[in-house]
Amino acid sequence: MSQLRSTLEFLVYDWLQAENLTSRDRYADHSRETFDAVMDTCERIAREKYAPFNRTVDTQEPTFDGEKVSQPQCTHDARKAFADSGMLSAAQPYEKGGMQLPYVVEAAANSFFGCASISIGSNLLTVGNANLLRVHGTPMQQQVFADNEFNGRWAGTMALSEPQAGSSLSDILTRAEPDGADFDSDALGARYRLKGNKMWISSGDHELTENIVHLVLAKIPGPDGKLIAGVKGISLFIVPKKLVDTDGNLTGERNDVALAGLNHKLGWRGTTNTLLNFGEGKYPVRGGAGAIGYLVGKPHEGLKCMFHMMNEARIGIGMAATMLGLAGYYASLEYAKNRPQGRPMTEGGKDAASAQVAIIEHTDVKRMLLAQKAYCEGALALNMYCARLVDEGRTGAAEEAARAKLLLEVLTPIAKSWPSENCLEANSLAIQIHGGYGYTRDFPVEQYWRDNRLNMIHEGTHGIQAADLLGRKVRMQDGAGLQLLAQTMQATIKKAAARPELAQYAHDLNQALQDVSAATQAAWLTGNPQEALANAVPYMQAFGHTVLAWVWLDVACKVLEQDASQALAANAGRINAISYFYRYELPKITAWLNVVNARDMTCAQMAVEAF
């Protein structure tokens, strides 16, 4: 993992200047040494408890005997090591048992686990669940549920999708009805009985922790007893697998939450993926059927609360996709350096009598490696930049904090979708470099591809993210977010234009930014949402490539600021990656934006019967 560590150190310390955060009160106790110590610990745990068992959890999937889920011992050991490290509460304040770390350092340290084995644990969900409760839960809910998730006793999930309603949350049918006349006087929150089914719930059942805290979206019926149509009727509930008291002790009562079965997916096989039945009566509790749940926030504001966790999870999925892409890149790079095959082409042709060369000497293999490097290290830089925005939003001066939050809102769809599409392509190229061996289980790259294929769907498909970007994010506050991003890019363009080595790239980025801005206006020229959003995905692809071109250009500016003797090979690699991205990737945006500008309806108007 030495290459990942050196890349992270460049991004976190040299590019993003994370050490400067220690001048702020929240992080004043920290230093480069404490940040390094956290990364040392995570790198060691990832190397010892995660990486050696990546294939194990892929081949020994969780099983369910009708009562209990079983997983390999390595999964239990990895989860315990992670919880014992304190990383579940890394960003939490000292008084809550946390390390009070900057999020950018936490994200960097956690990246080692994603690179080592993405599916051994589902700590992202537990942290996201607890963070949501920190914002929207009552003091008692925070003390009982969030604190016990952060300290590692319990795990957390988010239960949104249903068998008949995946991303279309307005169509969920899970009901939540008041539990008795005193329902609103329970110390843990207004108490309801939930009945319904949830599908695709990651880590929905397991034996890794003593309890599981489900955050469940459900609808409270209206006065007529019917569910309220649309998303406005959705509320959010804490539904523990096992009931607890106000001191966080298990009461010995099993809640009416039943595992109906495990879903067996293409990848992430080390994580249970479940169909859960709430309130079916398999585990009657307190005299009747219906899972007991406690309202979070106000009635009918569940989606607003859940989006706190969803946005966090979307950035986390972008990071997961990035680390899987990097894992494939490192594996194929090592293979290419050590696999002899073929001979170089000379003016006189190939000399069959000459010694074979490592395949990394062949131009097309270099192309595939350079593409992976440009995709994955660029995606890592984007994710680290977003993490740094989180810190700015939390601890910056009021104006800068507001700017950081707005910029993060605009970048979130890109941070999720761009890596999940392009780092998957990197995994495909890693398989290609291995040749026929790449398709076998003797090498890890086929598993990286399978694991990463899930991230295109996790936390919202490209279509959903694209509609969010073009339909909402670039238009909110009269386009203030898009304008802020453009201003931020222009600052990099101005800086790069002053350097002869980067002047052409600065010009190209400026043109791409103008093209994306013009396409944004053209898409909404008629004000017809169907026309505007017909090509939202090509728009997002062009937008994402422009963002990555900007990130790479900003990274290049930092490279050229450094002394020539510093990490010469690594910096030369970064400059080559930016050259590749600007020459091979950025020109693609023209084709994507053509259909956006024209508001082309080819796809939208395709008659169903014509298929």
Coordinates of C-alpha atoms in Angstrom, one line a residue:
M1 CA 0.0 0.0 0.0
S2 CA 3.1 2.2 -0.2
Q3 CA 2.0 3.8 -3.4
L4 CA -1.5 4.7 -2.0
R5 CA 0.1 6.1 1.1
S6 CA 2.5 8.4 -0.9
T7 CA -0.4 9.6 -3.1
L8 CA -2.6 10.3 -0.1
E9 CA 0.2 12.3 1.6
F10 CA 0.7 14.4 -1.5
L11 CA -3.0 15.1 -1.8
V12 CA -3.7 15.7 1.9
Y13 CA -0.6 17.5 3.0
D14 CA 0.9 19.2 -0.1
W15 CA -2.2 19.9 -2.2
L16 CA -5.0 20.4 0.4
Q17 CA -2.7 21.7 3.2
A18 CA -4.5 19.7 5.8
E19 CA -2.0 20.7 8.5
N20 CA -3.3 24.3 8.3
L21 CA -6.5 23.0 9.9
T22 CA -4.6 22.6 13.2
S23 CA -4.8 26.4 13.6
R24 CA -8.5 26.1 14.2
D25 CA -9.8 25.5 17.7
R26 CA -11.5 22.2 16.9
Y27 CA -8.3 20.6 15.6
A28 CA -5.7 22.5 17.8
D29 CA -4.6 19.4 19.6
H30 CA -3.6 17.7 16.3
S31 CA -0.5 17.9 14.2
R32 CA 1.1 16.1 11.2
E33 CA 2.3 13.5 13.7
T34 CA -1.1 12.7 15.0
F35 CA -2.6 12.5 11.5
D36 CA 0.3 10.2 10.4
A37 CA -0.3 8.0 13.4
V38 CA -4.0 7.5 12.5
M39 CA -3.0 6.6 8.9
D40 CA -0.3 4.3 10.2
T41 CA -2.9 2.4 12.3
C42 CA -5.5 2.1 9.6
E43 CA -2.9 1.0 7.0
R44 CA -1.6 -1.7 9.4
I45 CA -5.1 -3.0 10.2
A46 CA -6.0 -3.0 6.5
R47 CA -2.9 -4.9 5.7
E48 CA -3.3 -7.4 8.4
K49 CA -7.1 -7.9 8.9
Y50 CA -8.6 -6.9 5.6
A51 CA -6.3 -7.5 2.5
P52 CA -5.5 -11.2 3.3
F53 CA -9.1 -12.1 3.4
N54 CA -10.5 -10.3 0.4
R55 CA -10.9 -13.5 -1.5
T56 CA -12.2 -15.4 1.5
V57 CA -15.2 -13.2 2.0
D58 CA -15.9 -13.3 -1.8
T59 CA -16.0 -17.1 -1.9
Q60 CA -17.5 -17.8 1.6
E61 CA -20.6 -15.7 1.3
P62 CA -22.9 -15.1 4.3
T63 CA -25.4 -17.9 4.9
F64 CA -28.8 -17.9 6.6
D65 CA -30.2 -21.0 8.3
G66 CA -33.6 -19.5 8.9
E67 CA -32.7 -18.1 12.3
K68 CA -29.1 -16.9 12.2
V69 CA -26.6 -15.4 9.7
S70 CA -23.2 -16.9 9.6
Q71 CA -20.0 -15.2 8.2
P72 CA -16.4 -16.2 8.2
Q73 CA -14.4 -15.5 11.3
C74 CA -12.2 -13.0 9.4
T75 CA -15.2 -10.7 9.1
H76 CA -15.7 -10.7 12.8
D77 CA -12.0 -10.1 13.4
A78 CA -11.8 -7.2 10.9
R79 CA -14.9 -5.5 12.3
K80 CA -13.5 -5.8 15.9
A81 CA -10.1 -4.4 14.8
F82 CA -11.8 -1.4 13.1
A83 CA -14.1 -0.7 16.0
D84 CA -11.2 -1.0 18.5
S85 CA -9.2 1.5 16.5
G86 CA -11.7 4.2 17.3
M87 CA -12.3 5.0 13.6
L88 CA -16.1 4.7 14.0
S89 CA -16.0 7.9 16.0
A90 CA -12.9 9.5 14.5
A91 CA -14.5 12.8 13.6
Q92 CA -16.6 13.0 16.8
P93 CA -15.8 15.5 19.6
Y94 CA -13.7 14.4 22.6
E95 CA -16.6 14.6 25.0
K96 CA -18.4 12.0 22.8
G97 CA -15.4 9.7 22.9
G98 CA -14.1 10.7 19.5
M99 CA -10.7 11.8 18.2
Q100 CA -12.0 15.1 16.8
L101 CA -10.1 14.5 13.6
P102 CA -10.6 16.5 10.4
Y103 CA -12.8 14.7 8.0
V104 CA -10.2 14.9 5.3
V105 CA -7.8 12.9 7.5
E106 CA -10.5 10.4 8.4
A107 CA -11.4 9.9 4.7
A108 CA -7.8 9.4 3.8
A109 CA -7.2 6.9 6.6
N110 CA -10.4 4.9 5.8
S111 CA -9.3 4.6 2.2
F112 CA -6.9 1.9 3.1
F113 CA -9.8 -0.4 4.1
G114 CA -11.5 0.2 0.8
C115 CA -8.4 -0.7 -1.1
A116 CA -7.7 -3.8 1.0
S117 CA -11.3 -5.3 1.0
I118 CA -14.4 -3.2 0.3
S119 CA -17.0 -5.7 1.4
I120 CA -15.6 -7.1 4.7
G121 CA -17.3 -4.3 6.7
S122 CA -20.1 -1.8 6.3
N123 CA -18.8 0.8 8.7
L124 CA -19.8 3.6 6.3
L125 CA -23.5 2.9 7.0
T126 CA -23.0 2.8 10.8
V127 CA -21.2 6.1 10.9
G128 CA -23.7 7.7 8.5
N129 CA -26.6 6.4 10.6
A130 CA -25.1 7.8 13.8
N131 CA -24.2 11.1 12.2
L132 CA -27.8 11.5 11.0
L133 CA -29.0 11.0 14.6
R134 CA -26.4 13.5 15.8
V135 CA -28.2 16.1 13.7
H136 CA -31.9 15.1 13.8
G137 CA -32.2 12.9 16.8
T138 CA -33.3 13.9 20.3
P139 CA -30.7 14.0 23.0
M140 CA -31.9 10.7 24.3
Q141 CA -31.8 9.1 20.8
Q142 CA -28.3 10.4 20.4
Q143 CA -27.2 9.0 23.8
V144 CA -28.8 5.6 23.4
F145 CA -28.4 4.9 19.7
A146 CA -25.8 7.1 18.1
D147 CA -23.3 6.8 21.0
N148 CA -23.5 3.0 20.9
E149 CA -22.9 2.9 17.2
F150 CA -19.9 5.2 17.5
N151 CA -18.4 3.1 20.3
G152 CA -18.8 -0.1 18.2
R153 CA -21.4 -2.0 20.3
W154 CA -24.1 -1.7 17.6
A155 CA -24.2 -1.4 13.9
G156 CA -26.5 0.7 11.7
T157 CA -28.4 0.5 8.4
M158 CA -30.6 2.7 6.3
A159 CA -33.8 1.0 5.1
L160 CA -35.3 2.9 2.2
S161 CA -36.0 0.7 -0.8
E162 CA -38.9 -1.8 -1.0
P163 CA -39.4 -4.7 -3.4
Q164 CA -41.9 -2.7 -5.5
A165 CA -40.2 0.7 -4.9
G166 CA -36.5 1.0 -5.4
S167 CA -35.4 4.6 -6.1
S168 CA -39.1 5.7 -6.3
L169 CA -39.4 6.4 -2.6
S170 CA -42.8 8.2 -3.1
D171 CA -44.2 4.7 -3.7
I172 CA -43.1 3.0 -0.5
L173 CA -45.9 1.2 1.4
T174 CA -44.4 0.6 4.8
R175 CA -46.9 2.0 7.4
A176 CA -46.2 3.5 10.8
E177 CA -49.1 3.8 13.2
P178 CA -49.1 5.3 16.7
D179 CA -48.4 2.6 19.3
G180 CA -51.0 3.1 22.0
A181 CA -52.5 6.2 23.6
D182 CA -49.2 7.1 25.2
F183 CA -47.2 6.8 22.0
D184 CA -45.9 10.3 22.1
S185 CA -44.6 10.1 25.7
D186 CA -41.9 7.4 25.2
A187 CA -38.5 8.7 26.4
L188 CA -36.9 7.2 23.2
G189 CA -39.2 9.2 21.0
A190 CA -42.7 9.0 19.7
R191 CA -43.4 5.3 19.5
Y192 CA -45.0 3.7 16.4
R193 CA -45.7 0.2 15.0
L194 CA -44.2 -0.4 11.6
K195 CA -45.4 -2.9 9.0
G196 CA -43.8 -3.4 5.6
N197 CA -41.0 -4.9 3.6
K198 CA -37.6 -3.5 2.8
M199 CA -35.3 -4.8 0.1
W200 CA -31.6 -4.4 -0.7
I201 CA -30.7 -3.5 2.9
S202 CA -26.9 -3.8 3.3
S203 CA -25.9 -5.3 6.6
G204 CA -29.6 -5.7 7.4
D205 CA -28.8 -8.7 9.6
H206 CA -25.6 -10.3 11.0
E207 CA -24.0 -11.4 14.2
L208 CA -21.1 -8.9 14.2
T209 CA -22.6 -6.7 16.9
E210 CA -25.0 -7.1 19.8
N211 CA -27.6 -5.0 18.1
I212 CA -28.5 -3.4 14.8
V213 CA -30.1 0.1 14.5
H214 CA -32.3 0.4 11.4
L215 CA -33.2 3.8 10.1
V216 CA -36.5 3.1 8.3
L217 CA -38.6 5.3 6.0
A218 CA -42.3 4.7 6.4
K219 CA -45.5 6.6 6.0
I220 CA -47.9 7.7 8.8
P221 CA -51.4 7.3 7.5
G222 CA -53.6 10.4 7.1
P223 CA -56.9 11.1 9.0
D224 CA -58.7 8.8 6.5
G225 CA -56.4 5.9 7.3
K226 CA -54.8 6.0 3.8
L227 CA -51.1 6.5 3.1
I228 CA -50.3 10.0 1.9
A229 CA -49.2 10.1 -1.7
G230 CA -45.7 11.3 -2.7
V231 CA -42.6 11.9 -0.6
K232 CA -44.3 14.4 1.6
G233 CA -45.9 11.6 3.6
I234 CA -42.6 9.9 4.5
S235 CA -41.3 9.9 8.1
L236 CA -38.2 8.4 9.5
F237 CA -37.9 5.9 12.4
I238 CA -35.3 4.2 14.6
V239 CA -36.2 0.5 14.6
P240 CA -33.7 -1.5 16.6
K241 CA -33.4 -5.3 16.0
K242 CA -33.4 -5.8 19.7
L243 CA -35.3 -3.4 22.1
V244 CA -33.3 -1.3 24.5
D245 CA -33.9 0.8 27.6
T246 CA -33.0 4.5 28.1
D247 CA -29.5 3.4 29.5
G248 CA -28.7 1.6 26.2
N249 CA -29.2 -1.9 27.8
L250 CA -30.8 -4.7 25.9
T251 CA -34.2 -5.5 27.4
G252 CA -34.2 -9.1 26.2
E253 CA -37.0 -8.4 23.8
R254 CA -36.6 -9.2 20.1
N255 CA -38.3 -6.5 17.9
D256 CA -40.6 -7.7 15.1
V257 CA -38.0 -7.4 12.4
A258 CA -37.4 -10.6 10.5
L259 CA -34.8 -11.5 7.9
A260 CA -36.8 -13.0 5.0
G261 CA -33.6 -13.9 3.0
L262 CA -30.2 -12.9 1.7
N263 CA -29.7 -11.4 -1.7
H264 CA -26.7 -12.8 -3.5
K265 CA -25.1 -10.1 -5.6
L266 CA -22.4 -9.9 -8.2
G267 CA -19.9 -8.3 -5.8
W268 CA -19.6 -7.0 -2.2
R269 CA -20.2 -10.6 -1.3
G270 CA -18.7 -10.2 2.2
T271 CA -21.5 -7.9 3.2
T272 CA -25.0 -9.3 3.9
N273 CA -27.6 -7.8 1.6
T274 CA -31.1 -8.5 2.9
L275 CA -34.9 -8.5 2.5
L276 CA -36.4 -7.5 5.8
N277 CA -39.9 -7.9 7.0
F278 CA -41.1 -5.4 9.5
G279 CA -44.1 -6.3 11.6
E280 CA -45.1 -9.5 10.0
G281 CA -45.6 -11.1 13.5
K282 CA -42.7 -13.6 13.4
Y283 CA -41.4 -12.0 16.6
P284 CA -44.5 -10.5 18.4
V285 CA -43.4 -7.9 20.8
R286 CA -45.2 -6.5 23.7
G287 CA -48.4 -8.3 23.0
G288 CA -48.7 -7.8 19.3
A289 CA -47.4 -7.7 15.7
G290 CA -45.6 -4.6 14.4
A291 CA -42.1 -3.5 14.7
I292 CA -41.6 -0.9 17.4
G293 CA -40.0 2.3 16.0
Y294 CA -39.2 5.7 17.3
L295 CA -39.8 8.8 15.3
V296 CA -36.8 10.8 14.2
G297 CA -37.5 14.5 13.7
K298 CA -41.0 15.6 12.8
P299 CA -43.7 13.6 11.1
H300 CA -43.6 13.7 7.3
E301 CA -40.0 15.1 7.2
G302 CA -38.3 11.8 7.0
L303 CA -36.8 12.2 3.6
K304 CA -35.3 15.6 4.6
C305 CA -33.6 13.8 7.6
M306 CA -32.5 10.8 5.5
F307 CA -30.9 12.9 2.9
H308 CA -28.3 13.9 5.5
M309 CA -27.2 10.2 5.5
M310 CA -27.7 9.7 1.8
N311 CA -25.4 12.6 0.8
E312 CA -22.8 11.3 3.1
A313 CA -23.3 7.8 1.7
R314 CA -23.0 9.1 -1.9
I315 CA -19.6 10.6 -1.3
G316 CA -18.6 7.3 0.5
I317 CA -19.7 5.3 -2.5
G318 CA -17.6 7.5 -4.8
M319 CA -14.7 6.8 -2.5
A320 CA -15.4 3.1 -2.5
A321 CA -15.4 3.1 -6.3
T322 CA -12.2 5.0 -6.4
M323 CA -10.4 2.6 -4.1
L324 CA -11.5 -0.4 -6.1
G325 CA -10.3 1.3 -9.2
L326 CA -6.9 2.0 -7.5
A327 CA -6.7 -1.6 -6.3
G328 CA -7.1 -2.8 -9.9
Y329 CA -4.6 -0.3 -11.1
Y330 CA -1.9 -1.4 -8.6
A331 CA -2.5 -5.0 -9.4
S332 CA -2.3 -4.5 -13.2
L333 CA 0.7 -2.3 -12.9
E334 CA 2.5 -4.9 -10.9
Y335 CA 1.5 -7.6 -13.4
A336 CA 2.6 -5.5 -16.4
K337 CA 6.0 -4.9 -14.9
N338 CA 6.6 -8.6 -14.3
R339 CA 4.9 -10.3 -17.3
P340 CA 7.3 -10.9 -20.2
Q341 CA 5.6 -11.1 -23.6
G342 CA 6.4 -9.8 -27.1
R343 CA 9.3 -7.8 -28.4
P344 CA 9.6 -4.1 -29.3
M345 CA 9.0 -3.0 -32.8
T346 CA 12.1 -1.5 -34.6
E347 CA 12.6 0.0 -38.0
G348 CA 13.5 -3.5 -39.2
G349 CA 10.5 -5.1 -37.5
K350 CA 10.5 -7.4 -34.6
D351 CA 13.6 -9.5 -33.8
A352 CA 12.3 -12.9 -32.8
A353 CA 15.7 -13.8 -31.5
S354 CA 15.8 -11.0 -29.0
A355 CA 14.7 -11.3 -25.4
Q356 CA 11.0 -10.7 -24.5
V357 CA 10.2 -7.5 -22.8
A358 CA 7.8 -6.9 -19.9
I359 CA 4.4 -5.9 -21.3
I360 CA 4.6 -2.5 -19.7
E361 CA 7.0 -1.6 -22.5
H362 CA 4.2 -1.9 -25.1
T363 CA 2.4 1.3 -26.0
D364 CA -1.1 0.0 -25.6
V365 CA -0.4 -1.3 -22.2
K366 CA 1.0 2.0 -21.2
R367 CA -2.2 3.6 -22.6
M368 CA -4.4 1.4 -20.4
L369 CA -2.2 2.0 -17.3
L370 CA -2.2 5.7 -17.9
A371 CA -6.0 5.8 -18.3
Q372 CA -6.4 4.0 -15.0
K373 CA -4.0 6.4 -13.3
A374 CA -5.8 9.4 -14.7
Y375 CA -9.2 8.1 -13.7
C376 CA -8.4 6.7 -10.2
E377 CA -5.9 9.2 -8.9
G378 CA -8.1 12.0 -10.3
A379 CA -11.1 10.6 -8.6
L380 CA -9.2 10.2 -5.3
A381 CA -8.2 13.9 -5.6
L382 CA -11.8 14.9 -6.1
N383 CA -13.0 12.9 -3.1
M384 CA -10.2 14.3 -0.9
Y385 CA -11.2 17.8 -2.1
C386 CA -14.8 17.1 -1.1
A387 CA -13.7 15.9 2.3
R388 CA -11.7 19.1 2.8
L389 CA -14.9 21.0 1.9
V390 CA -16.7 19.2 4.8
D391 CA -14.0 20.5 7.2
E392 CA -14.4 24.0 5.8
G393 CA -18.1 23.8 6.2
R394 CA -17.7 22.7 9.8
T395 CA -15.0 24.9 11.1
G396 CA -14.4 27.8 8.6
A397 CA -15.5 31.4 9.0
A398 CA -19.2 31.9 8.3
E399 CA -18.8 33.1 4.7
E400 CA -16.2 30.5 3.8
A401 CA -18.2 27.8 5.5
A402 CA -21.3 28.7 3.5
R403 CA -19.3 28.7 0.3
A404 CA -17.9 25.3 1.1
K405 CA -21.3 23.8 1.8
L406 CA -22.7 25.2 -1.4
L407 CA -19.8 23.9 -3.5
L408 CA -20.1 20.5 -1.9
E409 CA -23.8 20.4 -2.8
V410 CA -23.0 20.9 -6.5
L411 CA -20.1 18.4 -6.5
T412 CA -21.8 15.6 -4.6
P413 CA -23.5 14.0 -7.7
I414 CA -20.2 14.1 -9.5
A415 CA -18.3 12.7 -6.5
K416 CA -20.6 9.7 -6.4
S417 CA -21.2 9.0 -10.1
W418 CA -17.9 9.9 -11.9
P419 CA -15.8 7.4 -9.9
S420 CA -18.4 4.7 -10.1
E421 CA -18.4 4.9 -13.9
N422 CA -14.8 5.7 -14.7
C423 CA -13.1 3.7 -12.0
L424 CA -15.2 0.7 -13.1
E425 CA -13.7 1.3 -16.6
A426 CA -10.3 1.3 -14.9
N427 CA -11.1 -2.1 -13.5
S428 CA -12.0 -3.3 -17.0
L429 CA -8.7 -2.1 -18.3
A430 CA -6.9 -3.9 -15.4
I431 CA -8.5 -7.2 -16.6
Q432 CA -7.5 -6.4 -20.1
I433 CA -3.8 -6.0 -19.1
H434 CA -3.9 -9.4 -17.5
G435 CA -5.2 -11.0 -20.7
G436 CA -6.9 -14.3 -20.3
Y437 CA -5.6 -14.5 -16.7
G438 CA -7.6 -11.5 -15.8
Y439 CA -10.9 -13.5 -16.1
T440 CA -9.7 -16.1 -13.7
R441 CA -9.9 -16.2 -9.9
D442 CA -6.2 -16.8 -9.8
F443 CA -5.8 -13.0 -10.0
P444 CA -7.8 -10.4 -8.0
V445 CA -8.8 -8.0 -10.8
E446 CA -12.0 -9.8 -11.8
Q447 CA -13.2 -9.5 -8.2
Y448 CA -12.4 -5.8 -8.1
W449 CA -14.5 -5.3 -11.3
R450 CA -17.5 -7.3 -9.8
D451 CA -17.3 -5.4 -6.6
N452 CA -17.1 -2.1 -8.4
R453 CA -20.0 -2.8 -10.7
L454 CA -22.4 -2.4 -7.8
N455 CA -21.3 1.2 -7.2
M456 CA -23.1 2.4 -10.3
I457 CA -26.3 1.6 -8.6
H458 CA -25.5 2.1 -4.9
E459 CA -27.0 5.3 -3.5
G460 CA -28.7 6.3 -6.8
T461 CA -28.0 5.4 -10.4
H462 CA -26.3 7.8 -12.9
G463 CA -29.8 8.8 -14.1
I464 CA -30.8 9.8 -10.6
Q465 CA -27.6 11.7 -10.0
A466 CA -27.8 13.4 -13.4
A467 CA -31.4 14.5 -12.8
D468 CA -30.3 15.9 -9.4
L469 CA -27.4 17.8 -11.0
L470 CA -29.1 19.3 -14.0
G471 CA -32.6 19.5 -12.5
R472 CA -31.7 20.9 -9.1
K473 CA -28.1 21.5 -8.1
V474 CA -27.0 23.8 -11.0
R475 CA -30.2 25.8 -10.7
M476 CA -30.6 26.1 -7.0
Q477 CA -30.3 29.6 -5.6
D478 CA -30.6 31.0 -9.1
G479 CA -27.5 29.2 -10.2
A480 CA -25.3 30.3 -7.3
G481 CA -23.7 26.9 -6.8
L482 CA -22.7 26.7 -10.5
Q483 CA -21.4 30.2 -10.4
L484 CA -19.3 29.4 -7.3
L485 CA -17.9 26.4 -9.0
A486 CA -17.1 28.4 -12.1
Q487 CA -15.3 31.0 -10.0
T488 CA -13.3 28.4 -8.2
M489 CA -12.3 26.8 -11.6
Q490 CA -11.4 30.3 -13.0
A491 CA -9.0 30.8 -10.1
T492 CA -7.1 27.6 -11.1
I493 CA -7.2 28.6 -14.8
K494 CA -5.7 31.9 -14.0
K495 CA -3.0 30.3 -11.9
A496 CA -2.2 27.7 -14.5
A497 CA -2.2 30.2 -17.4
A498 CA 0.8 31.9 -15.9
R499 CA 2.9 28.7 -16.3
P500 CA 4.0 27.9 -19.9
E501 CA 3.8 24.2 -19.2
L502 CA 0.1 24.5 -18.3
A503 CA -1.1 27.4 -20.4
Q504 CA -2.7 25.2 -23.1
Y505 CA -4.5 23.1 -20.5
A506 CA -5.8 26.3 -18.8
H507 CA -7.2 27.4 -22.2
D508 CA -8.8 24.0 -22.8
L509 CA -10.4 24.0 -19.4
N510 CA -11.7 27.5 -19.8
Q511 CA -13.3 26.5 -23.1
A512 CA -14.8 23.4 -21.5
L513 CA -16.3 25.5 -18.7
Q514 CA -17.8 27.9 -21.1
D515 CA -19.3 24.9 -23.1
V516 CA -20.8 23.4 -20.0
S517 CA -22.3 26.7 -18.9
A518 CA -23.8 27.3 -22.3
A519 CA -25.2 23.8 -22.4
T520 CA -26.8 24.3 -19.0
Q521 CA -28.6 27.4 -20.4
A522 CA -29.5 25.6 -23.6
A523 CA -31.0 22.6 -21.8
W524 CA -33.5 24.8 -20.0
L525 CA -34.1 27.2 -22.8
T526 CA -37.7 26.2 -23.3
G527 CA -38.3 25.6 -19.6
N528 CA -39.7 22.2 -20.4
P529 CA -38.3 19.7 -17.8
Q530 CA -38.8 16.7 -20.1
E531 CA -36.7 18.3 -22.8
A532 CA -34.1 19.7 -20.4
L533 CA -33.6 16.3 -18.6
A534 CA -33.8 14.1 -21.7
N535 CA -30.0 14.1 -21.9
A536 CA -29.1 14.6 -18.2
V537 CA -26.7 11.8 -18.2
P538 CA -24.6 13.1 -21.1
Y539 CA -24.7 16.4 -19.4
M540 CA -23.4 14.9 -16.2
Q541 CA -20.6 13.1 -18.1
A542 CA -19.5 16.3 -19.6
F543 CA -19.8 18.2 -16.4
G544 CA -17.9 15.4 -14.5
H545 CA -15.0 15.4 -17.0
T546 CA -14.8 19.2 -16.8
V547 CA -14.6 18.9 -13.0
L548 CA -11.9 16.2 -13.2
A549 CA -9.9 18.3 -15.7
W550 CA -10.0 21.2 -13.2
V551 CA -8.9 18.9 -10.3
W552 CA -6.0 17.6 -12.3
L553 CA -5.0 21.1 -13.4
D554 CA -5.0 22.3 -9.8
V555 CA -2.9 19.3 -8.8
A556 CA -0.5 20.1 -11.6
C557 CA -0.1 23.6 -10.3
K558 CA 0.9 22.2 -6.9
V559 CA 3.4 19.7 -8.6
L560 CA 5.1 22.6 -10.4
E561 CA 5.4 24.6 -7.2
Q562 CA 7.4 21.8 -5.6
D563 CA 11.2 21.6 -5.7
A564 CA 12.3 19.5 -8.7
S565 CA 14.0 17.0 -6.4
Q566 CA 10.8 16.1 -4.6
A567 CA 9.2 12.8 -5.5
L568 CA 10.5 13.2 -9.1
A569 CA 9.0 10.0 -10.5
A570 CA 5.6 10.5 -8.8
N571 CA 5.3 14.1 -9.9
A572 CA 6.3 13.1 -13.5
G573 CA 3.5 10.5 -13.3
R574 CA 1.0 13.2 -12.3
I575 CA 2.0 15.5 -15.1
N576 CA 1.7 12.6 -17.6
A577 CA -1.7 11.8 -16.2
I578 CA -2.9 15.4 -16.7
S579 CA -1.6 15.2 -20.3
Y580 CA -3.5 12.0 -20.9
F581 CA -6.7 13.5 -19.4
Y582 CA -6.6 16.7 -21.5
R583 CA -5.7 15.0 -24.7
Y584 CA -7.7 11.8 -24.6
E585 CA -10.6 12.5 -22.2
L586 CA -11.6 16.1 -22.1
P587 CA -12.3 16.3 -25.9
K588 CA -15.2 13.8 -25.3
I589 CA -17.4 16.5 -23.8
T590 CA -18.1 17.9 -27.2
A591 CA -20.2 14.8 -28.3
W592 CA -21.9 14.7 -24.9
L593 CA -22.9 18.3 -25.0
N594 CA -24.2 18.2 -28.6
V595 CA -27.3 16.3 -27.6
V596 CA -27.8 18.5 -24.5
N597 CA -27.6 21.7 -26.5
A598 CA -30.0 20.4 -29.1
R599 CA -32.4 19.0 -26.4
D600 CA -32.4 15.9 -28.5
M601 CA -35.4 13.7 -27.8
T602 CA -34.2 10.5 -29.6
C603 CA -34.3 8.5 -26.4
A604 CA -37.3 10.2 -24.8
Q605 CA -39.5 9.8 -27.8
M606 CA -38.7 6.2 -28.6
A607 CA -42.0 4.3 -28.7
V608 CA -42.2 1.4 -26.3
E609 CA -43.4 -1.0 -29.0
A610 CA -40.5 0.0 -31.3
F611 CA -38.1 -1.8 -28.9

